[in-house]
Amino acid sequence: MSAIEVAGLTVRLDGTLIVDGVDLAVAEGEWVTVIGPNGAGKSTALRAIGGLLPFGGTIRWHGRAVDKLHRRERAKAVATVLQSPVVPPGMRVFDYVLLGRTPYVPPLGRESAADLAVADDVLAALDLAPFAGRRLDTLSGGERQRVFLARALAQGAGILLLDEPTSALDIGHQQEVLELVDRLRAERGLTVLATMHDLSTAGEYADRIVLLAGGRVVAAGTPAEVLTEGNLAEHYRVKVRIIDGDRGPLVVPVRG
Ligand code: ADP
Ligand code: MG
């Protein structure tokens, strides 16, 4: 059974069809990355797959239809890191990470000692323990991105949805965050569905890539199958050279 199974997914925003019949499956423990030009519908599709937007078609997580699950069950199954998460002003790192435990806190109850311990563990795993008492708005972009991941991991979900997790980071911090996600995927058996801007990086970390354009899947397969000069010329209108990298094709834009 796939961890994520999407069939005939459609999403309308203000009456406009933004996601137009997407089929997609992610196996347990797999990392799939969605690429595509600006406005292709990547973020919209990801938010729908995370159960955060009304949609048409079917979305199943571990075989269960998303729209049949209650809020708490959803949050226990899937954790989503949006591109620019809204952070309550003045909030401290520990309290923000603890928000990940909300689905486990009984109505009108408080976080248990076990919830606090999970937050501590996640902070330690992401080298964030020294930041626990810091206000989020005092962190660097890379540190804040790790905190967003920490909140998602504290949720204890097996499926992680990441919308351009590295777009605000320099290449060093990009690599650090993606290596971290990959290590956690191995250690915790997580399934990862991400969107990503940088094509070479997308190819290095994903098992499979889905190319979205105009709300439709126009190519899907291994990085080598999808990251071709032809696909990128057609859908990004760019001339590229593809170089064989150690971990997948490297995409270099060249002047036409
Ligand atoms: P991507 O993440 O691939 O860049 P998005 O999913 O963010 O694309 O957006 C896809 C398209 O949906 C864009 O053309 C965007 O302008 C449009 N869009 C986003 N929000 C709305 C909205 N509320 N109403 C109508 N169109 C929207
Ligand atoms: Mg986007």
PDB file of C-alpha atoms and ligand atoms in Angstrom:
ATOM      1  CA  MET A   1       0.000   0.000   0.000  1.00  0.00           C
ATOM      2  CA  SER A   2       1.265   3.475  -0.845  1.00  0.00           C
ATOM      3  CA  ALA A   3       1.788   5.999   1.930  1.00  0.00           C
ATOM      4  CA  ILE A   4       0.180   8.616  -0.310  1.00  0.00           C
ATOM      5  CA  GLU A   5      -2.187   7.868  -3.166  1.00  0.00           C
ATOM      6  CA  VAL A   6      -3.701  10.708  -5.147  1.00  0.00           C
ATOM      7  CA  ALA A   7      -6.108  10.144  -8.034  1.00  0.00           C
ATOM      8  CA  GLY A   8      -7.792  12.707 -10.248  1.00  0.00           C
ATOM      9  CA  LEU A   9      -6.944  15.531  -7.831  1.00  0.00           C
ATOM     10  CA  THR A  10      -8.521  18.868  -8.732  1.00  0.00           C
ATOM     11  CA  VAL A  11      -8.339  22.094  -6.755  1.00  0.00           C
ATOM     12  CA  ARG A  12     -10.142  25.321  -7.532  1.00  0.00           C
ATOM     13  CA  LEU A  13      -9.127  28.636  -5.987  1.00  0.00           C
ATOM     14  CA  ASP A  14     -11.712  31.394  -6.280  1.00  0.00           C
ATOM     15  CA  GLY A  15     -13.353  29.449  -9.092  1.00  0.00           C
ATOM     16  CA  THR A  16     -10.162  28.945 -11.122  1.00  0.00           C
ATOM     17  CA  LEU A  17      -8.989  25.394 -11.755  1.00  0.00           C
ATOM     18  CA  ILE A  18      -5.424  25.358 -10.390  1.00  0.00           C
ATOM     19  CA  VAL A  19      -4.782  21.628 -10.028  1.00  0.00           C
ATOM     20  CA  ASP A  20      -6.239  19.745 -12.953  1.00  0.00           C
ATOM     21  CA  GLY A  21      -6.459  15.974 -12.520  1.00  0.00           C
ATOM     22  CA  VAL A  22      -3.238  14.986 -10.780  1.00  0.00           C
ATOM     23  CA  ASP A  23      -2.412  11.315 -10.164  1.00  0.00           C
ATOM     24  CA  LEU A  24       0.475  10.583  -7.856  1.00  0.00           C
ATOM     25  CA  ALA A  25       1.631   7.871  -5.468  1.00  0.00           C
ATOM     26  CA  VAL A  26       4.397   7.854  -2.900  1.00  0.00           C
ATOM     27  CA  ALA A  27       5.530   4.535  -1.452  1.00  0.00           C
ATOM     28  CA  GLU A  28       6.251   4.036   2.225  1.00  0.00           C
ATOM     29  CA  GLY A  29       9.674   5.531   2.994  1.00  0.00           C
ATOM     30  CA  GLU A  30      10.028   7.053  -0.454  1.00  0.00           C
ATOM     31  CA  TRP A  31      11.037  10.663  -1.226  1.00  0.00           C
ATOM     32  CA  VAL A  32       9.159  12.212  -4.138  1.00  0.00           C
ATOM     33  CA  THR A  33       9.728  15.808  -5.210  1.00  0.00           C
ATOM     34  CA  VAL A  34       7.333  17.902  -7.276  1.00  0.00           C
ATOM     35  CA  ILE A  35       8.992  20.429  -9.570  1.00  0.00           C
ATOM     36  CA  GLY A  36       7.521  22.808 -12.113  1.00  0.00           C
ATOM     37  CA  PRO A  37       7.605  26.446 -13.186  1.00  0.00           C
ATOM     38  CA  ASN A  38       6.240  29.237 -10.998  1.00  0.00           C
ATOM     39  CA  GLY A  39       2.470  29.076 -10.793  1.00  0.00           C
ATOM     40  CA  ALA A  40       2.321  25.421 -11.902  1.00  0.00           C
ATOM     41  CA  GLY A  41       0.195  24.564  -8.868  1.00  0.00           C
ATOM     42  CA  LYS A  42       2.853  22.837  -6.733  1.00  0.00           C
ATOM     43  CA  SER A  43       2.009  24.573  -3.450  1.00  0.00           C
ATOM     44  CA  THR A  44      -1.716  24.258  -4.072  1.00  0.00           C
ATOM     45  CA  ALA A  45      -1.424  20.529  -4.808  1.00  0.00           C
ATOM     46  CA  LEU A  46       0.746  19.969  -1.735  1.00  0.00           C
ATOM     47  CA  ARG A  47      -1.676  21.826   0.536  1.00  0.00           C
ATOM     48  CA  ALA A  48      -4.567  19.776  -0.826  1.00  0.00           C
ATOM     49  CA  ILE A  49      -2.627  16.534  -0.360  1.00  0.00           C
ATOM     50  CA  GLY A  50      -1.981  17.646   3.222  1.00  0.00           C
ATOM     51  CA  GLY A  51      -5.726  17.960   3.754  1.00  0.00           C
ATOM     52  CA  LEU A  52      -5.493  21.746   4.079  1.00  0.00           C
ATOM     53  CA  LEU A  53      -7.674  22.708   1.098  1.00  0.00           C
ATOM     54  CA  PRO A  54     -10.980  21.504  -0.349  1.00  0.00           C
ATOM     55  CA  PHE A  55     -10.378  19.273  -3.384  1.00  0.00           C
ATOM     56  CA  GLY A  56     -11.970  16.995  -5.942  1.00  0.00           C
ATOM     57  CA  GLY A  57     -10.787  13.440  -6.626  1.00  0.00           C
ATOM     58  CA  THR A  58      -9.333  11.130  -4.005  1.00  0.00           C
ATOM     59  CA  ILE A  59      -6.451  11.461  -1.580  1.00  0.00           C
ATOM     60  CA  ARG A  60      -5.522   8.473   0.549  1.00  0.00           C
ATOM     61  CA  TRP A  61      -2.907   8.281   3.277  1.00  0.00           C
ATOM     62  CA  HIS A  62      -1.979   4.696   4.084  1.00  0.00           C
ATOM     63  CA  GLY A  63      -5.149   3.679   2.284  1.00  0.00           C
ATOM     64  CA  ARG A  64      -7.479   5.953   4.277  1.00  0.00           C
ATOM     65  CA  ALA A  65      -9.429   8.710   2.543  1.00  0.00           C
ATOM     66  CA  VAL A  66      -8.318  12.071   3.903  1.00  0.00           C
ATOM     67  CA  ASP A  67     -11.790  13.586   3.920  1.00  0.00           C
ATOM     68  CA  LYS A  68     -13.002  10.752   6.187  1.00  0.00           C
ATOM     69  CA  LEU A  69     -10.427  11.507   8.884  1.00  0.00           C
ATOM     70  CA  HIS A  70     -10.950  13.850  11.813  1.00  0.00           C
ATOM     71  CA  ARG A  71      -8.609  16.775  12.360  1.00  0.00           C
ATOM     72  CA  ARG A  72      -6.635  15.009  15.053  1.00  0.00           C
ATOM     73  CA  GLU A  73      -6.235  11.829  13.035  1.00  0.00           C
ATOM     74  CA  ARG A  74      -5.017  13.913  10.119  1.00  0.00           C
ATOM     75  CA  ALA A  75      -2.418  15.704  12.215  1.00  0.00           C
ATOM     76  CA  LYS A  76      -1.151  12.398  13.574  1.00  0.00           C
ATOM     77  CA  ALA A  77      -0.703  10.992  10.069  1.00  0.00           C
ATOM     78  CA  VAL A  78       0.698  13.903   8.060  1.00  0.00           C
ATOM     79  CA  ALA A  79       2.824  16.915   9.005  1.00  0.00           C
ATOM     80  CA  THR A  80       3.083  19.792   6.548  1.00  0.00           C
ATOM     81  CA  VAL A  81       5.705  22.523   6.475  1.00  0.00           C
ATOM     82  CA  LEU A  82       4.367  25.376   4.378  1.00  0.00           C
ATOM     83  CA  GLN A  83       6.621  27.730   2.467  1.00  0.00           C
ATOM     84  CA  SER A  84       6.180  30.666   4.853  1.00  0.00           C
ATOM     85  CA  PRO A  85       4.600  29.389   8.043  1.00  0.00           C
ATOM     86  CA  VAL A  86       2.823  32.015  10.125  1.00  0.00           C
ATOM     87  CA  VAL A  87       4.578  32.362  13.463  1.00  0.00           C
ATOM     88  CA  PRO A  88       2.725  33.831  16.419  1.00  0.00           C
ATOM     89  CA  PRO A  89       4.650  37.011  17.299  1.00  0.00           C
ATOM     90  CA  GLY A  90       7.060  36.719  20.198  1.00  0.00           C
ATOM     91  CA  MET A  91       6.715  32.936  20.402  1.00  0.00           C
ATOM     92  CA  ARG A  92       9.689  30.982  21.712  1.00  0.00           C
ATOM     93  CA  VAL A  93      11.208  27.990  19.965  1.00  0.00           C
ATOM     94  CA  PHE A  94      10.194  25.413  22.580  1.00  0.00           C
ATOM     95  CA  ASP A  95       6.566  26.561  22.658  1.00  0.00           C
ATOM     96  CA  TYR A  96       6.405  26.584  18.879  1.00  0.00           C
ATOM     97  CA  VAL A  97       7.729  23.031  18.651  1.00  0.00           C
ATOM     98  CA  LEU A  98       5.277  22.003  21.355  1.00  0.00           C
ATOM     99  CA  LEU A  99       2.430  23.134  19.059  1.00  0.00           C
ATOM    100  CA  GLY A 100       3.257  19.980  17.093  1.00  0.00           C
ATOM    101  CA  ARG A 101       1.818  18.000  20.020  1.00  0.00           C
ATOM    102  CA  THR A 102      -1.592  19.721  19.815  1.00  0.00           C
ATOM    103  CA  PRO A 103      -3.335  16.657  18.290  1.00  0.00           C
ATOM    104  CA  TYR A 104      -2.328  14.614  21.349  1.00  0.00           C
ATOM    105  CA  VAL A 105      -3.561  17.103  23.959  1.00  0.00           C
ATOM    106  CA  PRO A 106      -7.093  16.318  25.207  1.00  0.00           C
ATOM    107  CA  PRO A 107      -9.729  19.039  24.785  1.00  0.00           C
ATOM    108  CA  LEU A 108      -9.306  21.623  27.575  1.00  0.00           C
ATOM    109  CA  GLY A 109      -6.230  19.683  28.724  1.00  0.00           C
ATOM    110  CA  ARG A 110      -2.540  20.504  28.779  1.00  0.00           C
ATOM    111  CA  GLU A 111       0.519  18.933  27.237  1.00  0.00           C
ATOM    112  CA  SER A 112       1.658  15.890  29.195  1.00  0.00           C
ATOM    113  CA  ALA A 113       5.190  15.209  30.429  1.00  0.00           C
ATOM    114  CA  ALA A 114       5.501  12.854  27.455  1.00  0.00           C
ATOM    115  CA  ASP A 115       4.645  15.709  25.061  1.00  0.00           C
ATOM    116  CA  LEU A 116       7.297  17.926  26.644  1.00  0.00           C
ATOM    117  CA  ALA A 117       9.783  15.070  26.343  1.00  0.00           C
ATOM    118  CA  VAL A 118       9.022  14.672  22.628  1.00  0.00           C
ATOM    119  CA  ALA A 119       9.642  18.385  22.066  1.00  0.00           C
ATOM    120  CA  ASP A 120      12.941  18.114  23.960  1.00  0.00           C
ATOM    121  CA  ASP A 121      13.983  15.061  21.935  1.00  0.00           C
ATOM    122  CA  VAL A 122      13.205  16.703  18.609  1.00  0.00           C
ATOM    123  CA  LEU A 123      15.083  19.863  19.563  1.00  0.00           C
ATOM    124  CA  ALA A 124      18.097  17.747  20.519  1.00  0.00           C
ATOM    125  CA  ALA A 125      17.914  15.704  17.296  1.00  0.00           C
ATOM    126  CA  LEU A 126      17.958  18.884  15.216  1.00  0.00           C
ATOM    127  CA  ASP A 127      20.733  20.541  17.249  1.00  0.00           C
ATOM    128  CA  LEU A 128      18.261  23.150  18.424  1.00  0.00           C
ATOM    129  CA  ALA A 129      18.471  22.616  22.195  1.00  0.00           C
ATOM    130  CA  PRO A 130      20.482  25.839  22.726  1.00  0.00           C
ATOM    131  CA  PHE A 131      17.709  27.770  20.950  1.00  0.00           C
ATOM    132  CA  ALA A 132      14.823  26.419  23.032  1.00  0.00           C
ATOM    133  CA  GLY A 133      14.275  29.684  24.918  1.00  0.00           C
ATOM    134  CA  ARG A 134      14.913  32.016  21.973  1.00  0.00           C
ATOM    135  CA  ARG A 135      12.176  33.960  20.245  1.00  0.00           C
ATOM    136  CA  LEU A 136      11.640  32.638  16.729  1.00  0.00           C
ATOM    137  CA  ASP A 137      11.940  36.110  15.247  1.00  0.00           C
ATOM    138  CA  THR A 138      15.540  36.339  16.462  1.00  0.00           C
ATOM    139  CA  LEU A 139      16.713  33.245  14.536  1.00  0.00           C
ATOM    140  CA  SER A 140      18.471  33.140  11.185  1.00  0.00           C
ATOM    141  CA  GLY A 141      16.629  31.707   8.178  1.00  0.00           C
ATOM    142  CA  GLY A 142      18.421  28.364   8.472  1.00  0.00           C
ATOM    143  CA  GLU A 143      17.738  28.069  12.188  1.00  0.00           C
ATOM    144  CA  ARG A 144      14.087  28.971  11.705  1.00  0.00           C
ATOM    145  CA  GLN A 145      13.725  26.379   8.939  1.00  0.00           C
ATOM    146  CA  ARG A 146      15.056  23.727  11.324  1.00  0.00           C
ATOM    147  CA  VAL A 147      12.495  24.866  13.910  1.00  0.00           C
ATOM    148  CA  PHE A 148       9.674  24.476  11.365  1.00  0.00           C
ATOM    149  CA  LEU A 149      10.894  20.954  10.713  1.00  0.00           C
ATOM    150  CA  ALA A 150      11.099  20.333  14.444  1.00  0.00           C
ATOM    151  CA  ARG A 151       7.454  21.278  14.928  1.00  0.00           C
ATOM    152  CA  ALA A 152       6.499  18.924  12.084  1.00  0.00           C
ATOM    153  CA  LEU A 153       8.557  16.071  13.557  1.00  0.00           C
ATOM    154  CA  ALA A 154       7.105  16.637  17.029  1.00  0.00           C
ATOM    155  CA  GLN A 155       3.751  15.833  15.442  1.00  0.00           C
ATOM    156  CA  GLY A 156       4.927  12.226  15.188  1.00  0.00           C
ATOM    157  CA  ALA A 157       3.445  11.792  11.706  1.00  0.00           C
ATOM    158  CA  GLY A 158       4.876   9.237   9.289  1.00  0.00           C
ATOM    159  CA  ILE A 159       4.335  11.445   6.255  1.00  0.00           C
ATOM    160  CA  LEU A 160       6.162  14.741   5.838  1.00  0.00           C
ATOM    161  CA  LEU A 161       5.032  17.312   3.256  1.00  0.00           C
ATOM    162  CA  LEU A 162       7.565  20.077   2.599  1.00  0.00           C
ATOM    163  CA  ASP A 163       6.861  23.089   0.404  1.00  0.00           C
ATOM    164  CA  GLU A 164      10.188  24.449  -0.842  1.00  0.00           C
ATOM    165  CA  PRO A 165      11.923  23.693   2.429  1.00  0.00           C
ATOM    166  CA  THR A 166      15.165  25.352   1.360  1.00  0.00           C
ATOM    167  CA  SER A 167      14.154  28.269  -0.835  1.00  0.00           C
ATOM    168  CA  ALA A 168      15.186  30.875   1.781  1.00  0.00           C
ATOM    169  CA  LEU A 169      18.558  29.279   2.521  1.00  0.00           C
ATOM    170  CA  ASP A 170      22.110  29.602   1.178  1.00  0.00           C
ATOM    171  CA  ILE A 171      23.545  26.457  -0.423  1.00  0.00           C
ATOM    172  CA  GLY A 172      25.296  25.363   2.771  1.00  0.00           C
ATOM    173  CA  HIS A 173      22.138  25.527   4.831  1.00  0.00           C
ATOM    174  CA  GLN A 174      20.129  24.029   1.976  1.00  0.00           C
ATOM    175  CA  GLN A 175      22.321  20.971   2.031  1.00  0.00           C
ATOM    176  CA  GLU A 176      22.242  20.805   5.812  1.00  0.00           C
ATOM    177  CA  VAL A 177      18.434  20.837   5.953  1.00  0.00           C
ATOM    178  CA  LEU A 178      18.013  18.295   3.132  1.00  0.00           C
ATOM    179  CA  GLU A 179      20.624  15.940   4.618  1.00  0.00           C
ATOM    180  CA  LEU A 180      18.793  16.231   7.914  1.00  0.00           C
ATOM    181  CA  VAL A 181      15.465  15.330   6.303  1.00  0.00           C
ATOM    182  CA  ASP A 182      17.096  12.388   4.535  1.00  0.00           C
ATOM    183  CA  ARG A 183      18.707  11.135   7.761  1.00  0.00           C
ATOM    184  CA  LEU A 184      15.402  11.404   9.627  1.00  0.00           C
ATOM    185  CA  ARG A 185      13.663   9.640   6.781  1.00  0.00           C
ATOM    186  CA  ALA A 186      16.068   6.702   7.191  1.00  0.00           C
ATOM    187  CA  GLU A 187      16.004   6.699  11.000  1.00  0.00           C
ATOM    188  CA  ARG A 188      12.265   7.163  11.433  1.00  0.00           C
ATOM    189  CA  GLY A 189      11.021   5.533   8.230  1.00  0.00           C
ATOM    190  CA  LEU A 190       9.367   8.759   7.103  1.00  0.00           C
ATOM    191  CA  THR A 191       7.744   9.249   3.720  1.00  0.00           C
ATOM    192  CA  VAL A 192       8.617  12.599   2.119  1.00  0.00           C
ATOM    193  CA  LEU A 193       6.703  14.559  -0.515  1.00  0.00           C
ATOM    194  CA  ALA A 194       8.349  17.903  -1.239  1.00  0.00           C
ATOM    195  CA  THR A 195       8.245  20.690  -3.746  1.00  0.00           C
ATOM    196  CA  MET A 196      11.537  22.178  -4.813  1.00  0.00           C
ATOM    197  CA  HIS A 197      12.858  24.938  -6.977  1.00  0.00           C
ATOM    198  CA  ASP A 198      16.441  23.920  -7.591  1.00  0.00           C
ATOM    199  CA  LEU A 199      16.405  21.130 -10.158  1.00  0.00           C
ATOM    200  CA  SER A 200      19.845  19.643  -9.487  1.00  0.00           C
ATOM    201  CA  THR A 201      19.113  19.499  -5.776  1.00  0.00           C
ATOM    202  CA  ALA A 202      15.679  18.023  -6.454  1.00  0.00           C
ATOM    203  CA  GLY A 203      17.335  15.256  -8.450  1.00  0.00           C
ATOM    204  CA  GLU A 204      19.971  14.527  -5.830  1.00  0.00           C
ATOM    205  CA  TYR A 205      17.543  13.924  -2.983  1.00  0.00           C
ATOM    206  CA  ALA A 206      14.408  12.465  -4.580  1.00  0.00           C
ATOM    207  CA  ASP A 207      13.791   8.834  -5.491  1.00  0.00           C
ATOM    208  CA  ARG A 208      11.303  10.069  -8.057  1.00  0.00           C
ATOM    209  CA  ILE A 209      10.341  13.422  -9.520  1.00  0.00           C
ATOM    210  CA  VAL A 210       6.978  14.676 -10.726  1.00  0.00           C
ATOM    211  CA  LEU A 211       6.970  17.604 -13.154  1.00  0.00           C
ATOM    212  CA  LEU A 212       3.870  19.744 -12.861  1.00  0.00           C
ATOM    213  CA  ALA A 213       2.898  22.368 -15.441  1.00  0.00           C
ATOM    214  CA  GLY A 214      -0.429  24.148 -15.729  1.00  0.00           C
ATOM    215  CA  GLY A 215      -1.828  22.059 -12.904  1.00  0.00           C
ATOM    216  CA  ARG A 216      -1.140  18.758 -14.664  1.00  0.00           C
ATOM    217  CA  VAL A 217       1.529  16.086 -14.363  1.00  0.00           C
ATOM    218  CA  VAL A 218       3.528  16.339 -17.577  1.00  0.00           C
ATOM    219  CA  ALA A 219       6.372  13.987 -16.625  1.00  0.00           C
ATOM    220  CA  ALA A 220       7.113  11.585 -13.773  1.00  0.00           C
ATOM    221  CA  GLY A 221       9.851   9.091 -13.072  1.00  0.00           C
ATOM    222  CA  THR A 222      13.414   8.888 -11.831  1.00  0.00           C
ATOM    223  CA  PRO A 223      15.397  12.147 -11.824  1.00  0.00           C
ATOM    224  CA  ALA A 224      17.223  10.999 -14.970  1.00  0.00           C
ATOM    225  CA  GLU A 225      13.920  10.329 -16.732  1.00  0.00           C
ATOM    226  CA  VAL A 226      12.369  13.683 -15.850  1.00  0.00           C
ATOM    227  CA  LEU A 227      15.316  16.095 -15.825  1.00  0.00           C
ATOM    228  CA  THR A 228      15.969  16.068 -19.545  1.00  0.00           C
ATOM    229  CA  GLU A 229      16.835  18.922 -21.884  1.00  0.00           C
ATOM    230  CA  GLY A 230      13.589  18.290 -23.745  1.00  0.00           C
ATOM    231  CA  ASN A 231      11.309  18.388 -20.695  1.00  0.00           C
ATOM    232  CA  LEU A 232      12.922  21.513 -19.300  1.00  0.00           C
ATOM    233  CA  ALA A 233      12.919  23.325 -22.645  1.00  0.00           C
ATOM    234  CA  GLU A 234       9.262  22.532 -23.121  1.00  0.00           C
ATOM    235  CA  HIS A 235       7.967  23.370 -19.655  1.00  0.00           C
ATOM    236  CA  TYR A 236      10.407  25.990 -18.307  1.00  0.00           C
ATOM    237  CA  ARG A 237      11.326  27.503 -21.679  1.00  0.00           C
ATOM    238  CA  VAL A 238      14.982  27.288 -20.797  1.00  0.00           C
ATOM    239  CA  LYS A 239      18.016  25.822 -22.491  1.00  0.00           C
ATOM    240  CA  VAL A 240      19.959  23.591 -20.143  1.00  0.00           C
ATOM    241  CA  ARG A 241      22.846  21.202 -20.230  1.00  0.00           C
ATOM    242  CA  ILE A 242      22.480  18.005 -18.228  1.00  0.00           C
ATOM    243  CA  ILE A 243      25.636  16.733 -16.562  1.00  0.00           C
ATOM    244  CA  ASP A 244      25.991  13.282 -14.984  1.00  0.00           C
ATOM    245  CA  GLY A 245      26.389  13.820 -11.251  1.00  0.00           C
ATOM    246  CA  ASP A 246      27.285  11.216  -8.631  1.00  0.00           C
ATOM    247  CA  ARG A 247      23.739  11.286  -7.287  1.00  0.00           C
ATOM    248  CA  GLY A 248      21.677  12.150 -10.328  1.00  0.00           C
ATOM    249  CA  PRO A 249      21.621  14.576 -13.209  1.00  0.00           C
ATOM    250  CA  LEU A 250      22.916  18.104 -12.634  1.00  0.00           C
ATOM    251  CA  VAL A 251      21.020  20.812 -14.479  1.00  0.00           C
ATOM    252  CA  VAL A 252      22.974  23.801 -15.749  1.00  0.00           C
ATOM    253  CA  PRO A 253      21.126  26.613 -17.532  1.00  0.00           C
ATOM    254  CA  VAL A 254      23.007  27.883 -20.581  1.00  0.00           C
ATOM    255  CA  ARG A 255      22.398  30.882 -22.827  1.00  0.00           C
ATOM    256  CA  GLY A 256      20.434  30.080 -25.936  1.00  0.00           C
TER     257      GLY A 256
HETATM  258  P1  ADP B   1       3.493  27.097  -7.463  1.00  0.00           P
HETATM  259  O1  ADP B   1       3.642  26.672  -6.039  1.00  0.00           O
HETATM  260  O2  ADP B   1       3.712  25.980  -8.438  1.00  0.00           O
HETATM  261  O3  ADP B   1       4.342  28.282  -7.810  1.00  0.00           O
HETATM  262  P2  ADP B   1       0.816  27.823  -6.652  1.00  0.00           P
HETATM  263  O4  ADP B   1       0.162  26.561  -6.278  1.00  0.00           O
HETATM  264  O5  ADP B   1       1.288  28.707  -5.545  1.00  0.00           O
HETATM  265  O6  ADP B   1       1.986  27.533  -7.700  1.00  0.00           O
HETATM  266  O7  ADP B   1      -0.176  28.705  -7.544  1.00  0.00           O
HETATM  267  C1  ADP B   1      -0.729  28.188  -8.714  1.00  0.00           C
HETATM  268  C2  ADP B   1      -1.576  29.226  -9.388  1.00  0.00           C
HETATM  269  O8  ADP B   1      -2.700  29.518  -8.572  1.00  0.00           O
HETATM  270  C3  ADP B   1      -0.882  30.565  -9.617  1.00  0.00           C
HETATM  271  O9  ADP B   1      -1.122  30.956 -10.948  1.00  0.00           O
HETATM  272  C4  ADP B   1      -1.538  31.493  -8.644  1.00  0.00           C
HETATM  273  O10 ADP B   1      -1.592  32.805  -9.138  1.00  0.00           O
HETATM  274  C5  ADP B   1      -2.908  30.897  -8.531  1.00  0.00           C
HETATM  275  N1  ADP B   1      -3.593  31.222  -7.273  1.00  0.00           N
HETATM  276  C6  ADP B   1      -3.097  31.130  -6.038  1.00  0.00           C
HETATM  277  N2  ADP B   1      -4.012  31.509  -5.115  1.00  0.00           N
HETATM  278  C7  ADP B   1      -5.127  31.848  -5.808  1.00  0.00           C
HETATM  279  C8  ADP B   1      -6.424  32.321  -5.438  1.00  0.00           C
HETATM  280  N3  ADP B   1      -6.771  32.499  -4.172  1.00  0.00           N
HETATM  281  N4  ADP B   1      -7.295  32.548  -6.446  1.00  0.00           N
HETATM  282  C9  ADP B   1      -6.975  32.343  -7.720  1.00  0.00           C
HETATM  283  N5  ADP B   1      -5.767  31.903  -8.124  1.00  0.00           N
HETATM  284  C10 ADP B   1      -4.849  31.652  -7.185  1.00  0.00           C
HETATM  285 MG    MG B   2       4.858  27.320  -4.471  1.00  0.00          MG
END
